[in-house]
Amino acid sequence: MSVESNVATISVLLLLLASTANALTRVFDVRNYGAKPNIDITQAVTRAWKDACAYPGSSKVVVPAATYRVGTVIFLGPCKGPIEFNVLGSIHSPGDPKYFTGDTWISFAHIDHLTVSGTGDFDGQGGTAWGRSGCSKTSYCIHLPISLRFDYVTNSIVQDITSYNSKQFHINVLGCQNLTFNHVTITAPANSPNTDGIHIGRSTKINVINSKISTGDDCISLGDGSRDILIQGVNCGPGHGISIGSLGKYQNEQPVSGVRVISCNLMNTMNGVRIKTWPDSYPGSASDIHFENITVTNVDFPILIDQGYCPWNTCKPEIPSKIKISNVSFKNIRGTSRTKNVVVIVCSKSLPCQNVELRDIDLKYNGKDGPATSRCVNVNPIIGGTQNPPACTIRTLNKNDY
Ligand SMILES: *[C@@H]1O[C@H](CO)[C@@H](O)[C@H](O)[C@H]1NC(C)=O
Ligand SMILES: *[C@@H]1O[C@H](CO)[C@@H](O)[C@H](O)[C@H]1NC(C)=O
Ligand SMILES: *[C@@H]1O[C@H](CO)[C@@H](O)[C@H](O)[C@H]1NC(C)=O
């Protein structure tokens, strides 16, 4: 047989395999469990999930194209086979926070091989909660529900869905491994409090790719124990940017290590790329963190390491942070700033940052109080390539840097 016909035979076999797998996927449509448009389908979707999860093969829960209401629901595994949650419609949360007893709207927990897919959306109806007393910009809205939680989910994909107007975070990732968010859209107003787009903590190999996040707080935030994280092709804004931390507030935090933020655009955000740690903190570390090919447009603080992060004066800023920051690079970061503080790297007095590299930085500021500045404290960065504005310290590379 020729190489071509071998390839053709293999292609046909693969197609056959793919269609067999499809044929074996059992569909659990919520309409078969009593779901009708515009009513509360919490029971229906819970029962559909239970049956799908117990099915010993590939299963798919389908929420068809219509608007449905859903209260708090936990989609719990482990399941007997790979499971897909396919949303074509619009799933609405109860508006008033009084309908929630905890801080979860929808949770996917303890599942291996989960796919969340579909062109539909999850609408947190946050508008009613944001104005609530005790949930101002100066305090944490701890009791408001997070829209979508992924707890201990492994080898899974979340794609194409949209999250609107969460009451608190849109998406929270905890204890997960090998979870990819692809082509996800997150939308909430710039002034909505604590509506982080995706918060990741204590998780390994998490990818956020090709996604668009417009919200009132961090587009993506990484908490302690985030390891092997890839953020690529993400458009962020409005929002507070892409942030590591804040770290050091709690005892026994796990290290943050292995973070790559690549080819992202930040527009009209408070921060661009930032690492923040509390002063007077517990010990911890953040290392192997790389930002490359980032465009900022009209951003307040494009490049920021802040080891004296102390909002609302809730700490002692004079006691240095005990978080060790090392092996961080900022490469090819370009665009425009809304303040002159385009590069701010303020490290801990007791644990200066080590091996921080600034390469090909081109950040413009046109305000009257200019020119743009690059400020470094307790850090001696490695400098390379274009530096506009001139880098805070000039130091030549030596072989001990590698
Ligand atoms: C990660 O998860 C994806 C999606 O389920 C899967 O295709 C891939 O094989 C997993 N990777 C590993 C190393 O298990
Ligand atoms: C950043 O962009 C440059 C120029 O387009 C490209 O060569 C490089 O591979 C990119 N870096 C990453 C990590 O994708
Ligand atoms: C930082 O990088 C150096 C050189 O690559 C390496 O030897 C060291 O282990 C790294 N430190 C951390 C904390 O990752």
Tab-separated table of C-alpha atoms and ligand atoms in Angstrom:
chain	number	residue	atom	x	y	z
A	1	MET	CA	0.000	0.000	0.000
A	2	SER	CA	1.225	3.482	-0.763
A	3	VAL	CA	1.885	5.998	1.983
A	4	GLU	CA	-1.105	8.039	0.728
A	5	SER	CA	-3.539	5.167	0.960
A	6	ASN	CA	-2.193	4.258	4.394
A	7	VAL	CA	-2.879	7.800	5.519
A	8	ALA	CA	-6.347	7.609	3.925
A	9	THR	CA	-7.084	4.303	5.668
A	10	ILE	CA	-5.959	5.702	9.014
A	11	SER	CA	-8.104	8.830	8.482
A	12	VAL	CA	-11.173	6.701	7.756
A	13	LEU	CA	-10.481	4.590	10.827
A	14	LEU	CA	-10.115	7.712	12.970
A	15	LEU	CA	-13.380	9.100	11.579
A	16	LEU	CA	-15.105	5.815	12.324
A	17	LEU	CA	-13.708	5.814	15.847
A	18	ALA	CA	-14.826	9.405	16.396
A	19	SER	CA	-18.356	8.740	15.150
A	20	THR	CA	-18.587	5.532	17.196
A	21	ALA	CA	-17.578	7.485	20.297
A	22	ASN	CA	-20.243	10.047	19.423
A	23	ALA	CA	-22.858	7.383	18.867
A	24	LEU	CA	-22.052	5.957	22.275
A	25	THR	CA	-22.530	9.332	24.003
A	26	ARG	CA	-25.827	9.185	25.818
A	27	VAL	CA	-27.691	12.513	25.898
A	28	PHE	CA	-29.571	13.631	29.015
A	29	ASP	CA	-31.752	16.564	27.927
A	30	VAL	CA	-33.133	18.556	30.857
A	31	ARG	CA	-36.490	18.802	29.031
A	32	ASN	CA	-36.917	15.081	29.673
A	33	TYR	CA	-36.662	15.895	33.382
A	34	GLY	CA	-39.421	18.509	33.369
A	35	ALA	CA	-37.414	21.614	32.412
A	36	LYS	CA	-39.440	24.341	30.688
A	37	PRO	CA	-38.308	27.837	29.679
A	38	ASN	CA	-38.493	30.602	32.289
A	39	ILE	CA	-39.093	28.323	35.257
A	40	ASP	CA	-36.730	27.100	37.995
A	41	ILE	CA	-35.083	23.934	36.720
A	42	THR	CA	-32.792	23.219	39.696
A	43	GLN	CA	-34.432	19.826	40.319
A	44	ALA	CA	-34.535	18.873	36.633
A	45	VAL	CA	-30.875	19.692	35.970
A	46	THR	CA	-29.761	17.958	39.181
A	47	ARG	CA	-31.624	14.752	38.224
A	48	ALA	CA	-30.293	14.879	34.647
A	49	TRP	CA	-26.747	15.234	36.028
A	50	LYS	CA	-27.202	12.299	38.450
A	51	ASP	CA	-28.359	9.991	35.659
A	52	ALA	CA	-25.609	11.154	33.285
A	53	CYS	CA	-22.935	10.780	35.959
A	54	ALA	CA	-24.116	7.238	36.783
A	55	TYR	CA	-24.154	6.218	33.102
A	56	PRO	CA	-21.238	3.844	32.435
A	57	GLY	CA	-19.984	5.519	29.248
A	58	SER	CA	-19.767	8.981	27.668
A	59	SER	CA	-22.666	11.161	28.717
A	60	LYS	CA	-23.886	14.640	27.927
A	61	VAL	CA	-26.319	16.830	29.858
A	62	VAL	CA	-27.976	19.280	27.459
A	63	VAL	CA	-29.558	22.584	28.440
A	64	PRO	CA	-31.315	23.688	25.210
A	65	ALA	CA	-31.557	27.201	23.837
A	66	ALA	CA	-34.016	28.989	26.133
A	67	THR	CA	-33.824	30.926	29.394
A	68	TYR	CA	-33.946	28.867	32.587
A	69	ARG	CA	-33.633	29.696	36.273
A	70	VAL	CA	-31.345	27.661	38.530
A	71	GLY	CA	-30.641	28.019	42.280
A	72	THR	CA	-27.561	26.657	44.068
A	73	VAL	CA	-26.523	23.370	42.527
A	74	ILE	CA	-23.507	21.081	43.042
A	75	PHE	CA	-22.688	18.816	40.095
A	76	LEU	CA	-20.845	16.127	41.992
A	77	GLY	CA	-18.636	13.304	40.744
A	78	PRO	CA	-16.924	10.990	40.512
A	79	CYS	CA	-18.816	9.891	37.396
A	80	LYS	CA	-18.746	6.504	35.693
A	81	GLY	CA	-17.425	7.962	32.396
A	82	PRO	CA	-16.468	11.198	30.664
A	83	ILE	CA	-19.240	13.748	31.092
A	84	GLU	CA	-20.173	16.891	29.171
A	85	PHE	CA	-22.356	19.739	30.383
A	86	ASN	CA	-23.584	21.428	27.213
A	87	VAL	CA	-25.288	24.795	27.620
A	88	LEU	CA	-27.049	26.271	24.625
A	89	GLY	CA	-29.487	28.391	26.611
A	90	SER	CA	-29.141	31.075	29.233
A	91	ILE	CA	-29.024	29.926	32.860
A	92	HIS	CA	-30.097	32.657	35.298
A	93	SER	CA	-29.315	32.857	39.000
A	94	PRO	CA	-31.837	34.121	41.545
A	95	GLY	CA	-31.213	37.869	41.801
A	96	ASP	CA	-31.590	38.450	45.517
A	97	PRO	CA	-28.639	37.108	47.596
A	98	LYS	CA	-31.147	36.041	50.286
A	99	TYR	CA	-31.876	32.917	48.199
A	100	PHE	CA	-28.346	31.691	48.911
A	101	THR	CA	-27.242	30.051	52.127
A	102	GLY	CA	-23.590	29.673	51.059
A	103	ASP	CA	-21.144	31.324	48.688
A	104	THR	CA	-21.742	29.044	45.704
A	105	TRP	CA	-24.140	29.310	42.817
A	106	ILE	CA	-23.008	26.422	40.562
A	107	SER	CA	-20.234	24.004	41.434
A	108	PHE	CA	-18.580	21.169	39.507
A	109	ALA	CA	-16.770	18.982	42.045
A	110	HIS	CA	-14.628	15.829	42.099
A	111	ILE	CA	-14.972	15.076	38.393
A	112	ASP	CA	-12.452	13.592	35.953
A	113	HIS	CA	-12.891	14.211	32.192
A	114	LEU	CA	-15.517	16.941	32.396
A	115	THR	CA	-16.319	19.155	29.413
A	116	VAL	CA	-18.389	22.282	29.909
A	117	SER	CA	-19.347	23.528	26.475
A	118	GLY	CA	-21.882	25.412	24.419
A	119	THR	CA	-22.662	28.865	23.184
A	120	GLY	CA	-24.939	29.501	26.146
A	121	ASP	CA	-24.326	31.529	29.258
A	122	PHE	CA	-24.462	31.632	33.031
A	123	ASP	CA	-26.005	34.900	34.235
A	124	GLY	CA	-25.278	35.647	37.898
A	125	GLN	CA	-27.770	38.549	38.037
A	126	GLY	CA	-25.226	40.450	40.141
A	127	GLY	CA	-26.815	43.868	39.693
A	128	THR	CA	-29.041	43.431	42.743
A	129	ALA	CA	-26.168	42.273	44.971
A	130	TRP	CA	-23.514	44.853	44.131
A	131	GLY	CA	-25.398	47.741	45.684
A	132	ARG	CA	-26.151	45.828	48.886
A	133	SER	CA	-24.922	47.390	52.126
A	134	GLY	CA	-21.805	45.671	53.525
A	135	CYS	CA	-20.634	44.970	50.006
A	136	SER	CA	-18.925	48.228	49.197
A	137	LYS	CA	-15.608	48.571	47.470
A	138	THR	CA	-13.833	48.718	50.817
A	139	SER	CA	-14.760	45.320	52.232
A	140	TYR	CA	-14.820	41.808	50.891
A	141	CYS	CA	-18.248	40.495	49.921
A	142	ILE	CA	-17.515	37.176	51.530
A	143	HIS	CA	-21.038	35.823	51.606
A	144	LEU	CA	-22.026	36.535	48.046
A	145	PRO	CA	-22.062	33.482	45.785
A	146	ILE	CA	-19.332	32.765	43.246
A	147	SER	CA	-20.973	31.918	39.906
A	148	LEU	CA	-19.008	28.849	38.790
A	149	ARG	CA	-16.773	26.755	40.999
A	150	PHE	CA	-14.450	24.003	39.834
A	151	ASP	CA	-13.362	21.990	42.864
A	152	TYR	CA	-11.047	18.979	42.393
A	153	VAL	CA	-11.755	18.696	38.675
A	154	THR	CA	-9.107	16.921	36.571
A	155	ASN	CA	-8.301	16.449	32.859
A	156	SER	CA	-11.118	18.735	31.819
A	157	ILE	CA	-12.101	21.510	29.410
A	158	VAL	CA	-14.374	24.517	29.704
A	159	GLN	CA	-15.023	26.113	26.327
A	160	ASP	CA	-17.150	28.690	24.510
A	161	ILE	CA	-19.450	29.540	27.423
A	162	THR	CA	-20.112	33.059	28.729
A	163	SER	CA	-20.407	34.233	32.337
A	164	TYR	CA	-22.366	37.454	32.921
A	165	ASN	CA	-22.635	39.626	36.001
A	166	SER	CA	-21.493	37.347	38.789
A	167	LYS	CA	-22.378	38.495	42.306
A	168	GLN	CA	-18.801	37.783	43.456
A	169	PHE	CA	-16.061	35.988	41.417
A	170	HIS	CA	-17.210	34.639	38.058
A	171	ILE	CA	-15.099	31.469	38.170
A	172	ASN	CA	-13.110	29.897	41.017
A	173	VAL	CA	-10.663	27.022	40.493
A	174	LEU	CA	-9.540	25.016	43.541
A	175	GLY	CA	-7.637	21.730	43.793
A	176	CYS	CA	-7.787	21.116	40.041
A	177	GLN	CA	-5.255	19.518	37.716
A	178	ASN	CA	-5.071	19.757	33.905
A	179	LEU	CA	-8.033	22.053	33.339
A	180	THR	CA	-8.253	24.277	30.242
A	181	PHE	CA	-10.478	27.302	29.744
A	182	ASN	CA	-10.657	27.981	26.014
A	183	HIS	CA	-12.637	30.699	24.267
A	184	VAL	CA	-14.502	31.723	27.389
A	185	THR	CA	-16.172	35.151	27.683
A	186	ILE	CA	-16.609	36.922	30.994
A	187	THR	CA	-18.571	40.157	31.251
A	188	ALA	CA	-19.499	42.489	34.100
A	189	PRO	CA	-19.393	46.293	34.492
A	190	ALA	CA	-16.130	48.045	35.407
A	191	ASN	CA	-17.610	49.211	38.724
A	192	SER	CA	-18.919	45.840	39.918
A	193	PRO	CA	-17.063	44.963	43.181
A	194	ASN	CA	-15.021	41.751	43.631
A	195	THR	CA	-16.095	40.272	40.331
A	196	ASP	CA	-12.744	38.602	39.564
A	197	GLY	CA	-12.921	36.802	36.218
A	198	ILE	CA	-11.048	33.569	36.968
A	199	HIS	CA	-9.407	32.941	40.329
A	200	ILE	CA	-7.051	29.966	40.515
A	201	GLY	CA	-5.610	28.475	43.706
A	202	ARG	CA	-3.945	25.218	44.800
A	203	SER	CA	-4.127	23.866	41.262
A	204	THR	CA	-1.656	22.487	38.722
A	205	LYS	CA	-1.556	22.750	34.924
A	206	ILE	CA	-4.349	25.216	34.371
A	207	ASN	CA	-4.606	26.935	30.970
A	208	VAL	CA	-6.646	30.013	30.190
A	209	ILE	CA	-6.449	30.631	26.460
A	210	ASN	CA	-8.168	32.661	23.722
A	211	SER	CA	-10.549	34.295	26.140
A	212	LYS	CA	-12.103	37.717	26.696
A	213	ILE	CA	-12.590	39.074	30.189
A	214	SER	CA	-14.243	42.418	31.025
A	215	THR	CA	-15.044	42.859	34.688
A	216	GLY	CA	-14.804	44.981	37.850
A	217	ASP	CA	-11.830	43.290	39.549
A	218	ASP	CA	-8.857	41.154	38.431
A	219	CYS	CA	-9.406	39.518	35.037
A	220	ILE	CA	-7.353	36.568	36.250
A	221	SER	CA	-5.926	36.183	39.747
A	222	LEU	CA	-3.616	33.432	40.963
A	223	GLY	CA	-3.636	32.493	44.628
A	224	ASP	CA	-1.237	30.305	46.594
A	225	GLY	CA	-0.455	26.838	45.242
A	226	SER	CA	-0.898	27.856	41.598
A	227	ARG	CA	1.614	25.792	39.612
A	228	ASP	CA	2.253	25.348	35.920
A	229	ILE	CA	-0.213	27.985	34.753
A	230	LEU	CA	-0.493	29.210	31.151
A	231	ILE	CA	-2.439	32.353	30.269
A	232	GLN	CA	-2.267	32.972	26.531
A	233	GLY	CA	-4.268	35.060	24.094
A	234	VAL	CA	-6.418	36.688	26.743
A	235	ASN	CA	-7.987	40.118	26.210
A	236	CYS	CA	-8.596	41.851	29.527
A	237	GLY	CA	-10.444	45.095	30.172
A	238	PRO	CA	-12.005	46.807	31.847
A	239	GLY	CA	-10.765	45.196	35.052
A	240	HIS	CA	-7.790	45.206	37.401
A	241	GLY	CA	-5.496	43.196	35.123
A	242	ILE	CA	-3.706	39.870	35.506
A	243	SER	CA	-2.517	39.404	39.038
A	244	ILE	CA	-0.505	36.982	41.121
A	245	GLY	CA	-1.582	37.291	44.728
A	246	SER	CA	-2.223	38.726	47.022
A	247	LEU	CA	0.050	36.286	48.856
A	248	GLY	CA	1.104	35.971	52.480
A	249	LYS	CA	-2.074	36.787	54.333
A	250	TYR	CA	-2.643	33.263	55.639
A	251	GLN	CA	-0.487	30.636	57.328
A	252	ASN	CA	0.740	27.592	55.354
A	253	GLU	CA	0.275	29.069	51.903
A	254	GLN	CA	1.763	26.919	49.151
A	255	PRO	CA	4.343	28.304	46.665
A	256	VAL	CA	3.288	29.859	43.380
A	257	SER	CA	5.565	28.539	40.652
A	258	GLY	CA	5.655	28.190	36.901
A	259	VAL	CA	3.421	30.913	35.501
A	260	ARG	CA	3.531	32.039	31.859
A	261	VAL	CA	1.439	34.970	30.664
A	262	ILE	CA	1.890	35.231	26.900
A	263	SER	CA	0.376	37.343	24.106
A	264	CYS	CA	-2.254	39.101	26.178
A	265	ASN	CA	-3.852	42.519	25.650
A	266	LEU	CA	-4.880	44.709	28.536
A	267	MET	CA	-7.071	47.701	27.770
A	268	ASN	CA	-8.322	50.370	30.198
A	269	THR	CA	-7.340	48.287	33.209
A	270	MET	CA	-6.039	49.392	36.606
A	271	ASN	CA	-2.983	47.121	36.427
A	272	GLY	CA	-1.276	45.319	33.616
A	273	VAL	CA	0.708	42.423	35.004
A	274	ARG	CA	1.287	42.386	38.731
A	275	ILE	CA	2.534	40.406	41.719
A	276	LYS	CA	1.304	41.542	45.126
A	277	THR	CA	2.132	40.330	48.620
A	278	TRP	CA	1.048	41.536	52.049
A	279	PRO	CA	3.564	43.132	54.397
A	280	ASP	CA	3.854	41.673	57.923
A	281	SER	CA	2.989	38.376	56.293
A	282	TYR	CA	3.443	34.649	56.701
A	283	PRO	CA	6.325	33.074	54.755
A	284	GLY	CA	5.885	31.860	51.190
A	285	SER	CA	7.311	32.097	47.697
A	286	ALA	CA	6.554	33.016	44.102
A	287	SER	CA	9.013	31.948	41.419
A	288	ASP	CA	9.450	31.115	37.737
A	289	ILE	CA	6.935	33.716	36.563
A	290	HIS	CA	7.183	35.033	33.011
A	291	PHE	CA	5.265	37.734	31.178
A	292	GLU	CA	5.950	37.985	27.437
A	293	ASN	CA	4.452	39.824	24.450
A	294	ILE	CA	1.972	41.894	26.427
A	295	THR	CA	0.225	44.960	24.988
A	296	VAL	CA	-1.214	47.524	27.365
A	297	THR	CA	-3.493	50.361	26.305
A	298	ASN	CA	-4.410	53.122	28.722
A	299	VAL	CA	-3.441	51.099	31.810
A	300	ASP	CA	-2.766	52.743	35.212
A	301	PHE	CA	0.171	50.524	36.332
A	302	PRO	CA	1.440	48.401	33.443
A	303	ILE	CA	4.216	46.522	35.313
A	304	LEU	CA	3.879	46.159	39.061
A	305	ILE	CA	5.445	44.116	41.823
A	306	ASP	CA	4.076	45.345	45.133
A	307	GLN	CA	5.315	43.652	48.296
A	308	GLY	CA	3.641	46.267	50.449
A	309	TYR	CA	0.077	45.553	49.360
A	310	CYS	CA	-2.051	46.780	52.230
A	311	PRO	CA	-5.523	47.858	51.193
A	312	TRP	CA	-7.835	49.522	53.677
A	313	ASN	CA	-4.908	49.823	56.207
A	314	THR	CA	-5.538	46.336	57.503
A	315	CYS	CA	-1.852	45.536	58.109
A	316	LYS	CA	1.473	46.962	59.319
A	317	PRO	CA	3.164	48.202	56.124
A	318	GLU	CA	6.464	48.858	57.936
A	319	ILE	CA	7.019	45.116	58.647
A	320	PRO	CA	8.434	43.561	55.448
A	321	SER	CA	6.744	40.779	53.514
A	322	LYS	CA	8.151	37.255	54.026
A	323	ILE	CA	7.240	36.125	50.511
A	324	LYS	CA	10.341	35.344	48.460
A	325	ILE	CA	9.981	36.447	44.831
A	326	SER	CA	12.494	35.081	42.309
A	327	ASN	CA	13.018	34.244	38.643
A	328	VAL	CA	10.543	36.703	37.176
A	329	SER	CA	10.765	38.130	33.667
A	330	PHE	CA	8.929	40.874	31.828
A	331	LYS	CA	9.694	40.659	28.097
A	332	ASN	CA	8.305	42.687	25.242
A	333	ILE	CA	5.776	44.714	27.210
A	334	ARG	CA	4.482	47.593	25.073
A	335	GLY	CA	1.817	50.247	24.964
A	336	THR	CA	0.441	53.250	26.798
A	337	SER	CA	0.008	54.092	30.453
A	338	ARG	CA	-2.596	56.260	32.196
A	339	THR	CA	-0.112	57.249	34.956
A	340	LYS	CA	3.615	57.923	34.865
A	341	ASN	CA	4.305	54.874	37.104
A	342	VAL	CA	4.861	52.527	34.212
A	343	VAL	CA	7.334	50.189	35.953
A	344	VAL	CA	7.047	49.798	39.733
A	345	ILE	CA	8.995	46.977	41.375
A	346	VAL	CA	8.859	47.308	45.134
A	347	CYS	CA	10.265	44.250	46.860
A	348	SER	CA	10.576	43.204	50.468
A	349	LYS	CA	13.357	44.781	52.524
A	350	SER	CA	14.101	41.520	54.302
A	351	LEU	CA	13.815	39.322	51.160
A	352	PRO	CA	14.816	41.365	48.082
A	353	CYS	CA	13.492	39.990	44.775
A	354	GLN	CA	16.036	37.858	42.938
A	355	ASN	CA	16.630	37.384	39.259
A	356	VAL	CA	14.040	39.818	37.937
A	357	GLU	CA	14.528	40.553	34.246
A	358	LEU	CA	13.222	43.524	32.250
A	359	ARG	CA	13.700	43.102	28.510
A	360	ASP	CA	12.237	45.147	25.639
A	361	ILE	CA	10.007	47.457	27.602
A	362	ASP	CA	8.340	50.238	25.595
A	363	LEU	CA	5.715	52.088	27.612
A	364	LYS	CA	4.521	55.595	26.825
A	365	TYR	CA	2.934	58.193	29.056
A	366	ASN	CA	1.770	61.532	27.713
A	367	GLY	CA	0.418	63.270	30.843
A	368	LYS	CA	1.531	66.718	32.049
A	369	ASP	CA	3.217	65.278	35.170
A	370	GLY	CA	5.447	63.086	33.017
A	371	PRO	CA	7.827	61.700	31.977
A	372	ALA	CA	7.146	58.022	32.558
A	373	THR	CA	9.199	56.485	35.375
A	374	SER	CA	10.692	53.123	36.231
A	375	ARG	CA	11.047	52.583	39.961
A	376	CYS	CA	12.793	49.748	41.777
A	377	VAL	CA	13.128	49.137	45.512
A	378	ASN	CA	15.034	46.182	47.028
A	379	VAL	CA	15.679	44.706	43.628
A	380	ASN	CA	18.511	44.922	41.135
A	381	PRO	CA	16.916	43.836	37.880
A	382	ILE	CA	18.653	42.338	34.880
A	383	ILE	CA	18.152	44.687	31.945
A	384	GLY	CA	18.107	43.895	28.243
A	385	GLY	CA	16.905	45.245	24.899
A	386	THR	CA	14.782	48.384	24.527
A	387	GLN	CA	14.132	50.326	27.713
A	388	ASN	CA	11.606	53.104	27.343
A	389	PRO	CA	11.557	54.748	29.840
A	390	PRO	CA	15.163	54.087	30.897
A	391	ALA	CA	15.227	51.170	33.323
A	392	CYS	CA	15.482	51.896	37.037
A	393	THR	CA	18.998	50.435	37.377
A	394	ILE	CA	21.491	49.528	34.743
A	395	ARG	CA	23.348	46.345	35.443
A	396	THR	CA	25.219	44.223	32.963
A	397	LEU	CA	24.506	40.549	32.743
A	398	ASN	CA	27.048	38.236	34.292
A	399	LYS	CA	27.251	34.502	34.219
A	400	ASN	CA	25.924	34.121	37.774
A	401	ASP	CA	22.584	35.409	36.498
A	402	TYR	CA	21.971	32.123	34.774
B	1	LIG	C1	-5.422	16.785	30.053
B	1	LIG	O1	-6.806	16.849	29.816
B	1	LIG	C2	-7.147	16.748	28.437
B	1	LIG	C3	-8.641	16.976	28.325
B	1	LIG	O2	-9.350	15.973	28.952
B	1	LIG	C4	-6.709	15.391	27.907
B	1	LIG	O3	-6.994	15.312	26.529
B	1	LIG	C5	-5.224	15.211	28.141
B	1	LIG	O4	-4.843	13.908	27.777
B	1	LIG	C6	-4.890	15.437	29.609
B	1	LIG	N1	-3.451	15.420	29.788
B	1	LIG	C7	-2.850	14.554	30.592
B	1	LIG	C8	-1.365	14.689	30.686
B	1	LIG	O5	-3.453	13.702	31.222
B	2	LIG	C1	6.740	36.678	21.423
B	2	LIG	O1	6.708	37.312	20.151
B	2	LIG	C2	7.898	37.069	19.372
B	2	LIG	C3	7.786	37.933	18.122
B	2	LIG	O2	6.559	37.750	17.504
B	2	LIG	C4	7.970	35.570	19.056
B	2	LIG	O3	9.128	35.310	18.317
B	2	LIG	C5	8.025	34.809	20.374
B	2	LIG	O4	8.009	33.413	20.122
B	2	LIG	C6	6.823	35.168	21.251
B	2	LIG	N1	6.986	34.525	22.557
B	2	LIG	C7	6.180	33.552	22.985
B	2	LIG	C8	6.519	32.983	24.318
B	2	LIG	O5	5.212	33.145	22.371
B	3	LIG	C1	15.767	30.302	39.673
B	3	LIG	O1	16.506	30.035	38.500
B	3	LIG	C2	17.792	29.451	38.757
B	3	LIG	C3	18.562	29.409	37.451
B	3	LIG	O2	17.760	28.896	36.431
B	3	LIG	C4	17.588	28.097	39.389
B	3	LIG	O3	18.832	27.482	39.674
B	3	LIG	C5	16.799	28.247	40.677
B	3	LIG	O4	16.507	26.975	41.221
B	3	LIG	C6	15.497	29.003	40.428
B	3	LIG	N1	14.864	29.290	41.701
B	3	LIG	C7	13.591	29.006	41.946
B	3	LIG	C8	13.120	29.311	43.314
B	3	LIG	O5	12.849	28.541	41.099
